Every structure is written in structure tokens, then in C-alpha cells.
mmCIF file of C-alpha atoms in Angstrom:
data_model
loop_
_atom_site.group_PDB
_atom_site.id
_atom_site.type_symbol
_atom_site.label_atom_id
_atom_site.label_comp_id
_atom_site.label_asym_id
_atom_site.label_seq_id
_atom_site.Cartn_x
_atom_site.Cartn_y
_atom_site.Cartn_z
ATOM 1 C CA UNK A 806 2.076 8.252 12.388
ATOM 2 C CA UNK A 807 0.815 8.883 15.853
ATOM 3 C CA UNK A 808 0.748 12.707 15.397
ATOM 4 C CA UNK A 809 -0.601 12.558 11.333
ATOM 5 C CA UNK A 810 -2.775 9.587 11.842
ATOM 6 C CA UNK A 811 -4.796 10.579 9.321
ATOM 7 C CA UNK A 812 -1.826 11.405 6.775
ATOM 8 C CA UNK A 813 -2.040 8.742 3.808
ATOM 9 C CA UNK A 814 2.067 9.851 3.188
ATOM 10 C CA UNK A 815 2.741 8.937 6.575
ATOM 11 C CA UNK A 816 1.661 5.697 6.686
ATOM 12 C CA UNK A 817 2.645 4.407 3.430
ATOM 13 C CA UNK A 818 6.104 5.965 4.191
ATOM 14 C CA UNK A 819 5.598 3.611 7.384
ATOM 15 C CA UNK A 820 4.788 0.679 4.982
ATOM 16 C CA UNK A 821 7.972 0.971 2.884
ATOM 17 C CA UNK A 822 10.105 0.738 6.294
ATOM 18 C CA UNK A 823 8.788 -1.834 7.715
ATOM 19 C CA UNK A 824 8.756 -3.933 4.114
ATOM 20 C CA UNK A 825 12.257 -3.104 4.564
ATOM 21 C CA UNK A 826 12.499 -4.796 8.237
ATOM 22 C CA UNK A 827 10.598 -7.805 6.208
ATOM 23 C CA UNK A 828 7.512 -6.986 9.270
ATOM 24 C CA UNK A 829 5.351 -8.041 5.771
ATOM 25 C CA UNK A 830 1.933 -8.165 7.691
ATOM 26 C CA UNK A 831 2.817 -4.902 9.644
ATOM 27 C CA UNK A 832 3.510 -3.027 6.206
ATOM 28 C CA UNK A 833 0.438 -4.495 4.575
ATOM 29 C CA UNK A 834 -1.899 -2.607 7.390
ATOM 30 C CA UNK A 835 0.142 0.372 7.360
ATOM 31 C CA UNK A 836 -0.353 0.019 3.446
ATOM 32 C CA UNK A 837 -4.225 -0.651 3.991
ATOM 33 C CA UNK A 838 -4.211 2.486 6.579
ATOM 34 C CA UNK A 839 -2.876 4.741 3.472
ATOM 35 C CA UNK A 840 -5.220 3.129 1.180
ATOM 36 C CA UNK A 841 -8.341 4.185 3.469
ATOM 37 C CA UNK A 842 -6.631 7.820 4.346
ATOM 38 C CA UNK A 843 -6.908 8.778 0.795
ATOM 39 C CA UNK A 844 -9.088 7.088 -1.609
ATOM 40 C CA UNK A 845 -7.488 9.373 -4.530
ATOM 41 C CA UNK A 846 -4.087 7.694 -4.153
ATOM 42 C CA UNK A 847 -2.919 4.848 -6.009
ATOM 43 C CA UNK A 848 0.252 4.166 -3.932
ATOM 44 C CA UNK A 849 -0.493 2.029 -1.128
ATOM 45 C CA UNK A 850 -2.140 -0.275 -3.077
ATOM 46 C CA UNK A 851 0.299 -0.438 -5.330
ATOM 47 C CA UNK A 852 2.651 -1.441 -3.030
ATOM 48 C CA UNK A 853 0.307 -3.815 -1.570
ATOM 49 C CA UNK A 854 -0.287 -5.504 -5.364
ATOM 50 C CA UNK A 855 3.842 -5.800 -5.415
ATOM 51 C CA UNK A 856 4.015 -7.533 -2.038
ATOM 52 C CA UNK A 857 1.191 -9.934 -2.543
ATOM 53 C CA UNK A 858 3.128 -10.222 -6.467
ATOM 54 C CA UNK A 859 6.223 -11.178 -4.630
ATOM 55 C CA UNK A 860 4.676 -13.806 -2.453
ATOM 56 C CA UNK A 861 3.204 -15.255 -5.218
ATOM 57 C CA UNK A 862 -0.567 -14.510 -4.854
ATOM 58 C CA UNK A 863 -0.855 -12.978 -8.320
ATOM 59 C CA UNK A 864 -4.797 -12.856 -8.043
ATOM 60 C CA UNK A 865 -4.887 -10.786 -5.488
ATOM 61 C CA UNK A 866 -2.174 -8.760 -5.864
ATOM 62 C CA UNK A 867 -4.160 -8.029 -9.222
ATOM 63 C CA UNK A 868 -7.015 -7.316 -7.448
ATOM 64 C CA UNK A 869 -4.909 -4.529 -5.706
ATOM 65 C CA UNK A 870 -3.506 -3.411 -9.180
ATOM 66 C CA UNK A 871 -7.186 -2.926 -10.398
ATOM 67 C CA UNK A 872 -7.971 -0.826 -7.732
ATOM 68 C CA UNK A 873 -4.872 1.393 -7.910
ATOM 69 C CA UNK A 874 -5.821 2.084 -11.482
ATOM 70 C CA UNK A 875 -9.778 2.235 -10.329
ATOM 71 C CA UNK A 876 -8.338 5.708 -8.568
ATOM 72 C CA UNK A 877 -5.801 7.080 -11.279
ATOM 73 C CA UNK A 878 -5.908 5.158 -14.533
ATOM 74 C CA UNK A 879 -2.849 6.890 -15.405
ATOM 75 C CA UNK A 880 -1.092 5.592 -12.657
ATOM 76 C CA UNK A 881 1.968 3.718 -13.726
#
């Protein structure tokens, strides 16, 4: 991440490894970081609607899920 900083793969590929070290809040800003890198992609928030979904804060993981389709209707 520190040489692509501005790589949307990058950091949600950092998101997914640290959901896997459970470091939730650390994968949610590397999620958000992806999110901002490319407003096209549908990914990182994704991810970030399933997280929030697993916690139980369906609202706004639906929020999330909105957006994600906002940027590819398609998506999923």
C-alpha cells in the first residue's frame, strides 16, 4: 500500500487480510481507502456492507449495498 497508495486493488486486498486477522476497524478504513481510490468499483463497499451485515448493523450495511450498486447496478 505504501508504494500504490493510490491503488483501489491494493487496499481492498489490504482489507480482506486484515478482516482475516479480525483488525475489523483497520479493514473497514482500508475498505473506505478503496472505496475513495476508485469511485467506479463496487468492491470495497461491498465488503464493507458484509462486515457491518455480520455485526448486525443491517441499516447501514444497506446503506453500503446501495452505494455499491449506485456504481455498477450489475454488480452482484
Amino acid at each position: 500500500v505504501l508504494l500504490y497508495g493510490g491503488d483501489a486493488f491494493a487496499w481492498y486486498n489490504l482489507g480482506v487480510l486484515l478482516k482475516r486477522q479480525g483488525r475489523l476497524a483497520e479493514s473497514s478504513e482500508a475498505w473506505r481507502m478503496a472505496a475513495d481510490a476508485d469511485p467506479t468499483d463496487p468492491r470495497a463497499l461491498t465488503a464493507l456492507g458484509l462486515q457491518l451485515q455480520e455485526l448486525g448493523w443491517l441499516s447501514d450495511a444497506a446503506e453500503h449495498y446501495r452505494r455499491a450498486l449506485e456504481r455498477d447496478p450489475s454488480y452482484l
